Amino acid sequence: MLSLIRTNSENADFRSLVALLDAELAIRDGDEHAFYSQFNKILNLREVVVAYLDDKAVGCGAFRSLEAKRGEIKRMFVREECRGQGVAGQILSELETWAREWHLEECVLETGFKQPEAIALYKKSGYAVIPNYGQYADVTNSLCMMKKV
């Protein structure tokens, strides 16, 4: 049975999952990985969700406040052997619920064109493509999305 816990970036399971995520992204992003990794630091993330399947950490995600009424979804990951089972969708839904509890009105995120599974998840979850924001404004591999929550 899948269970979700709310925690922060000090959680050891979250840190382990992020290490797996970073290793996968290093392969997918290739030479661009160093650019992206500078924006994916997990220090001091207060809103983290970890998913457990039979007491094994199988997925994670986080959000952080960007500005008044806007949060950014970060560090979404599900172990490869657990993909396709709806885990990521449940993590994302929990993050959106938490964002609403913080009185945020929209969530934004950045993903890459080299992550078609992530793009499909976000579109299925109601996210729409927006102009690239912030540090991603002129990055051709980045795809930014937003959803009202």
Coordinates of N, CA and C in Angstrom, one line a residue:
M1 N 0.8 -1.2 0.0 CA 0.0 0.0 0.0 C 0.9 1.3 0.0
L2 N 0.5 2.2 -0.8 CA 1.2 3.5 -0.9 C 0.9 4.4 0.2
S3 N 1.9 5.0 0.9 CA 1.6 6.0 1.9 C 2.5 7.2 1.6
L4 N 2.1 8.4 1.9 CA 2.8 9.6 1.7 C 3.1 10.3 3.0
I5 N 4.3 10.8 3.2 CA 4.6 11.6 4.4 C 5.0 13.0 4.0
R6 N 4.7 13.9 4.8 CA 5.2 15.3 4.6 C 6.4 15.4 5.5
T7 N 7.5 16.0 5.0 CA 8.7 16.1 5.7 C 9.5 17.3 5.2
N8 N 10.8 17.3 5.4 CA 11.6 18.4 4.8 C 12.9 17.8 4.2
S9 N 13.8 18.6 3.8 CA 15.0 18.1 3.1 C 16.0 17.4 3.9
E10 N 15.8 17.4 5.2 CA 16.7 16.7 6.1 C 16.3 15.2 6.1
N11 N 15.2 14.8 5.6 CA 14.8 13.4 5.5 C 15.8 12.5 4.7
A12 N 16.3 11.5 5.3 CA 17.3 10.6 4.7 C 16.8 9.9 3.5
D13 N 15.5 9.5 3.5 CA 15.0 8.8 2.3 C 14.8 9.8 1.1
F14 N 14.4 11.1 1.4 CA 14.4 12.1 0.4 C 15.7 12.3 -0.2
R15 N 16.7 12.4 0.6 CA 18.1 12.6 0.1 C 18.6 11.5 -0.8
S16 N 18.2 10.3 -0.4 CA 18.6 9.1 -1.2 C 17.9 9.1 -2.5
L17 N 16.6 9.4 -2.5 CA 15.9 9.5 -3.8 C 16.4 10.6 -4.7
V18 N 16.8 11.7 -4.1 CA 17.3 12.9 -4.9 C 18.6 12.5 -5.5
A19 N 19.4 11.7 -4.8 CA 20.7 11.2 -5.4 C 20.4 10.3 -6.6
L20 N 19.4 9.5 -6.6 CA 19.0 8.7 -7.7 C 18.5 9.6 -8.9
L21 N 17.7 10.6 -8.5 CA 17.2 11.5 -9.5 C 18.4 12.2 -10.2
D22 N 19.3 12.7 -9.4 CA 20.4 13.5 -10.0 C 21.3 12.6 -10.9
A23 N 21.5 11.3 -10.5 CA 22.2 10.4 -11.4 C 21.5 10.2 -12.7
E24 N 20.2 10.0 -12.7 CA 19.4 9.9 -13.9 C 19.4 11.1 -14.8
L25 N 19.3 12.3 -14.1 CA 19.3 13.5 -14.9 C 20.7 13.8 -15.5
A26 N 21.7 13.4 -14.9 CA 23.1 13.6 -15.4 C 23.2 12.8 -16.7
I27 N 22.6 11.7 -16.8 CA 22.6 10.9 -18.1 C 21.7 11.6 -19.1
R28 N 20.5 11.9 -18.7 CA 19.5 12.5 -19.7 C 20.0 13.9 -20.2
D29 N 20.5 14.7 -19.3 CA 20.8 16.1 -19.6 C 22.2 16.2 -20.2
G30 N 23.1 15.2 -20.0 CA 24.4 15.3 -20.6 C 25.2 16.5 -20.2
D31 N 25.7 17.2 -21.2 CA 26.5 18.4 -21.0 C 25.7 19.5 -20.3
E32 N 24.4 19.5 -20.4 CA 23.6 20.6 -19.7 C 23.4 20.4 -18.3
H33 N 23.8 19.2 -17.7 CA 23.4 18.9 -16.4 C 24.0 19.9 -15.3
A34 N 25.2 20.3 -15.5 CA 25.8 21.3 -14.6 C 25.0 22.5 -14.5
F35 N 24.5 23.0 -15.6 CA 23.6 24.2 -15.6 C 22.4 24.0 -14.7
Y36 N 21.7 22.9 -15.0 CA 20.5 22.6 -14.2 C 20.7 22.3 -12.8
S37 N 21.8 21.6 -12.4 CA 22.0 21.2 -11.1 C 22.2 22.4 -10.1
Q38 N 22.7 23.5 -10.6 CA 22.8 24.7 -9.7 C 21.5 25.2 -9.2
F39 N 20.4 24.9 -9.9 CA 19.1 25.3 -9.4 C 18.3 24.3 -8.7
N40 N 18.9 23.2 -8.4 CA 18.2 22.0 -7.8 C 18.8 21.6 -6.4
K41 N 19.3 22.6 -5.7 CA 19.8 22.3 -4.4 C 18.7 22.0 -3.5
I42 N 18.8 21.1 -2.6 CA 17.7 20.7 -1.7 C 17.9 21.3 -0.3
L43 N 18.9 22.0 0.0 CA 19.2 22.6 1.3 C 18.0 23.5 1.7
N44 N 17.5 23.2 2.9 CA 16.4 24.1 3.5 C 15.0 24.0 2.8
L45 N 14.8 22.9 2.0 CA 13.4 22.7 1.5 C 12.5 22.3 2.7
R46 N 11.5 23.0 2.9 CA 10.6 22.8 4.1 C 9.4 21.9 3.7
E47 N 9.0 21.9 2.4 CA 7.8 21.2 2.0 C 8.3 20.0 1.0
V48 N 8.4 18.9 1.6 CA 8.9 17.7 0.9 C 7.9 16.6 1.1
V49 N 7.6 15.8 0.1 CA 6.7 14.6 0.2 C 7.5 13.4 -0.2
V50 N 7.5 12.4 0.6 CA 8.1 11.1 0.3 C 7.0 10.0 0.2
A51 N 7.1 9.2 -0.8 CA 6.1 8.1 -1.0 C 6.8 6.8 -0.6
Y52 N 6.0 6.0 0.1 CA 6.5 4.7 0.6 C 5.6 3.6 0.1
L53 N 6.1 2.6 -0.4 CA 5.4 1.4 -0.8 C 5.9 0.2 0.0
D54 N 5.1 -0.3 0.9 CA 5.5 -1.4 1.8 C 6.8 -1.0 2.5
D55 N 6.8 0.2 3.1 CA 7.9 0.8 3.9 C 9.2 1.1 3.1
K56 N 9.1 1.0 1.8 CA 10.3 1.4 1.0 C 10.0 2.7 0.4
A57 N 11.0 3.6 0.5 CA 10.8 4.9 -0.2 C 11.0 4.8 -1.7
V58 N 9.9 5.1 -2.4 CA 9.8 4.9 -3.8 C 9.7 6.2 -4.7
G59 N 9.4 7.3 -4.0 CA 9.2 8.5 -4.8 C 9.3 9.8 -3.9
C60 N 9.4 10.9 -4.5 CA 9.5 12.2 -3.8 C 9.2 13.3 -4.7
G61 N 9.0 14.5 -4.0 CA 8.7 15.7 -4.6 C 8.8 16.8 -3.6
A62 N 8.9 18.1 -4.0 CA 8.9 19.2 -3.1 C 8.3 20.4 -3.8
F63 N 8.1 21.4 -2.9 CA 7.8 22.7 -3.5 C 8.4 23.8 -2.6
R64 N 8.6 24.9 -3.2 CA 9.1 26.1 -2.5 C 8.3 27.3 -2.9
S65 N 8.2 28.2 -2.0 CA 7.5 29.5 -2.4 C 8.4 30.3 -3.2
L66 N 7.9 30.9 -4.3 CA 8.7 31.7 -5.2 C 8.5 33.2 -4.8
E67 N 7.2 33.5 -4.7 CA 6.8 34.9 -4.5 C 5.3 34.8 -3.9
A68 N 4.7 35.9 -3.6 CA 3.4 35.8 -3.1 C 2.5 35.0 -4.0
K69 N 1.8 34.1 -3.5 CA 0.8 33.3 -4.1 C 1.3 32.3 -5.2
R70 N 2.6 32.1 -5.3 CA 3.2 31.2 -6.4 C 4.2 30.3 -5.7
G71 N 4.1 29.0 -6.0 CA 5.1 28.0 -5.6 C 5.7 27.3 -6.8
E72 N 6.8 26.7 -6.5 CA 7.5 26.0 -7.6 C 7.7 24.5 -7.2
I73 N 7.2 23.6 -8.0 CA 7.3 22.2 -7.8 C 8.8 21.8 -8.2
K74 N 9.4 21.0 -7.3 CA 10.8 20.7 -7.5 C 11.0 19.2 -7.2
R75 N 12.1 18.6 -7.7 CA 12.6 17.3 -7.3 C 11.7 16.2 -7.3
M76 N 10.8 16.1 -8.3 CA 9.9 15.0 -8.5 C 10.7 13.8 -9.1
F77 N 10.4 12.7 -8.4 CA 11.1 11.5 -8.8 C 10.4 10.2 -8.3
V78 N 10.4 9.2 -9.1 CA 9.9 7.9 -8.7 C 10.9 6.8 -9.2
R79 N 11.2 5.9 -8.3 CA 12.1 4.8 -8.7 C 11.6 4.1 -10.0
E80 N 12.5 3.8 -10.9 CA 12.1 3.2 -12.2 C 11.2 2.0 -12.0
E81 N 11.5 1.1 -11.1 CA 10.6 -0.1 -11.0 C 9.2 0.2 -10.5
C82 N 9.0 1.4 -10.0 CA 7.7 1.8 -9.5 C 6.9 2.8 -10.4
R83 N 7.5 3.1 -11.6 CA 6.8 4.0 -12.5 C 5.6 3.4 -13.1
G84 N 4.7 4.2 -13.6 CA 3.5 3.7 -14.3 C 2.4 3.2 -13.3
Q85 N 2.6 3.4 -12.0 CA 1.6 2.9 -11.0 C 0.9 4.1 -10.3
G86 N 1.1 5.3 -10.8 CA 0.3 6.5 -10.3 C 1.0 7.1 -9.1
V87 N 2.2 6.7 -8.8 CA 2.9 7.2 -7.6 C 3.2 8.7 -7.8
A88 N 3.7 9.1 -8.9 CA 4.1 10.5 -9.2 C 2.9 11.4 -9.1
G89 N 1.8 10.9 -9.7 CA 0.5 11.7 -9.6 C 0.0 11.9 -8.2
Q90 N 0.2 10.9 -7.3 CA -0.2 11.1 -5.9 C 0.7 12.1 -5.2
I91 N 2.0 12.0 -5.5 CA 2.9 12.9 -4.9 C 2.6 14.4 -5.3
L92 N 2.4 14.5 -6.6 CA 2.1 15.9 -7.1 C 0.8 16.4 -6.5
S93 N -0.2 15.6 -6.4 CA -1.5 16.0 -5.8 C -1.3 16.4 -4.4
E94 N -0.5 15.7 -3.6 CA -0.2 16.1 -2.2 C 0.5 17.4 -2.1
L95 N 1.5 17.6 -3.0 CA 2.2 18.9 -3.0 C 1.2 20.0 -3.3
E96 N 0.3 19.8 -4.3 CA -0.6 20.9 -4.6 C -1.6 21.2 -3.4
T97 N -2.0 20.1 -2.7 CA -2.8 20.3 -1.5 C -2.1 21.1 -0.5
W98 N -0.8 20.8 -0.3 CA 0.0 21.5 0.7 C 0.2 23.0 0.2
A99 N 0.4 23.2 -1.0 CA 0.5 24.6 -1.6 C -0.8 25.4 -1.3
R100 N -1.9 24.8 -1.5 CA -3.2 25.4 -1.2 C -3.3 25.8 0.3
E101 N -2.8 24.9 1.2 CA -2.8 25.1 2.6 C -1.9 26.3 3.0
W102 N -0.9 26.6 2.2 CA -0.1 27.8 2.3 C -0.7 29.0 1.6
H103 N -1.9 28.8 1.1 CA -2.6 29.9 0.4 C -1.9 30.4 -0.9
L104 N -1.2 29.4 -1.5 CA -0.7 29.7 -2.8 C -1.8 29.5 -3.8
E105 N -1.7 30.2 -4.9 CA -2.8 30.2 -5.9 C -2.3 29.5 -7.2
E106 N -1.0 29.3 -7.4 CA -0.6 28.6 -8.6 C 0.8 28.0 -8.3
C107 N 1.0 26.9 -9.0 CA 2.3 26.2 -9.0 C 2.9 26.2 -10.4
V108 N 4.2 26.5 -10.4 CA 4.9 26.5 -11.6 C 6.0 25.4 -11.5
L109 N 6.6 25.0 -12.6 CA 7.6 24.1 -12.6 C 8.4 24.2 -13.9
E110 N 9.6 23.6 -13.8 CA 10.4 23.5 -15.0 C 10.8 22.1 -15.2
T111 N 10.7 21.6 -16.4 CA 11.1 20.3 -16.8 C 11.9 20.4 -18.1
G112 N 12.4 19.3 -18.6 CA 13.1 19.4 -19.9 C 12.5 18.5 -20.9
F113 N 12.7 18.9 -22.2 CA 12.2 18.1 -23.3 C 12.8 16.7 -23.3
K114 N 13.9 16.5 -22.6 CA 14.5 15.1 -22.5 C 13.8 14.3 -21.4
Q115 N 12.7 14.8 -20.9 CA 11.9 14.1 -19.8 C 10.5 14.0 -20.3
P116 N 10.2 13.2 -21.4 CA 8.8 13.2 -21.9 C 7.8 12.6 -20.9
E117 N 8.3 11.7 -20.0 CA 7.4 11.1 -19.0 C 6.9 12.2 -18.1
A118 N 7.8 13.0 -17.7 CA 7.4 14.1 -16.8 C 6.4 15.1 -17.4
I119 N 6.7 15.4 -18.7 CA 5.8 16.3 -19.4 C 4.4 15.7 -19.5
A120 N 4.3 14.4 -19.8 CA 3.0 13.8 -19.9 C 2.3 13.8 -18.5
L121 N 3.0 13.5 -17.4 CA 2.4 13.6 -16.1 C 1.8 15.0 -15.8
Y122 N 2.6 16.0 -16.1 CA 2.2 17.4 -15.8 C 1.0 17.8 -16.6
K123 N 1.0 17.4 -17.9 CA -0.1 17.7 -18.8 C -1.4 17.0 -18.3
K124 N -1.2 15.7 -17.9 CA -2.3 14.9 -17.4 C -2.9 15.5 -16.1
S125 N -2.0 16.1 -15.4 CA -2.4 16.7 -14.1 C -2.9 18.1 -14.2
G126 N -3.1 18.7 -15.4 CA -3.7 20.0 -15.6 C -2.7 21.1 -15.7
Y127 N -1.4 20.9 -15.9 CA -0.4 21.9 -16.1 C -0.4 22.3 -17.5
A128 N -0.3 23.6 -17.8 CA -0.2 24.2 -19.1 C 1.2 24.8 -19.3
V129 N 1.6 24.8 -20.6 CA 2.9 25.4 -20.9 C 2.8 26.9 -20.8
I130 N 3.8 27.5 -20.2 CA 3.9 29.0 -20.1 C 5.3 29.4 -20.6
P131 N 5.5 30.7 -20.8 CA 6.8 31.1 -21.2 C 7.8 30.8 -20.1
N132 N 9.0 30.4 -20.5 CA 10.0 30.0 -19.6 C 10.3 31.2 -18.6
Y133 N 10.4 30.9 -17.4 CA 10.6 32.0 -16.4 C 12.0 32.0 -15.8
G134 N 12.4 33.1 -15.2 CA 13.6 33.2 -14.4 C 14.8 32.7 -15.2
Q135 N 15.6 31.9 -14.5 CA 16.9 31.4 -15.1 C 16.7 30.5 -16.3
Y136 N 15.4 30.1 -16.5 CA 15.2 29.2 -17.7 C 14.7 30.0 -18.9
A137 N 14.6 31.3 -18.8 CA 14.0 32.1 -19.9 C 14.6 31.8 -21.3
D138 N 15.9 31.7 -21.4 CA 16.5 31.5 -22.7 C 17.1 30.1 -22.9
V139 N 16.6 29.1 -22.2 CA 17.1 27.8 -22.2 C 16.2 26.9 -23.2
T140 N 16.7 26.5 -24.3 CA 15.9 25.9 -25.3 C 15.4 24.5 -24.9
N141 N 16.1 23.8 -24.0 CA 15.7 22.4 -23.6 C 14.7 22.5 -22.4
S142 N 14.5 23.7 -21.8 CA 13.5 23.8 -20.7 C 12.1 24.0 -21.2
L143 N 11.2 23.5 -20.4 CA 9.8 23.6 -20.7 C 9.2 24.0 -19.3
C144 N 8.6 25.2 -19.2 CA 8.0 25.7 -18.0 C 6.5 25.5 -18.1
M145 N 5.8 25.2 -17.0 CA 4.4 24.9 -16.9 C 3.8 25.5 -15.7
M146 N 2.5 25.7 -15.7 CA 1.8 26.3 -14.5 C 0.4 25.7 -14.4
K147 N 0.0 25.7 -13.1 CA -1.4 25.2 -12.8 C -1.9 26.1 -11.7
K148 N -3.2 26.5 -11.8 CA -3.9 27.2 -10.7 C -4.3 26.1 -9.7
V149 N -4.0 26.4 -8.5 CA -4.3 25.4 -7.4 C -5.3 25.9 -6.5

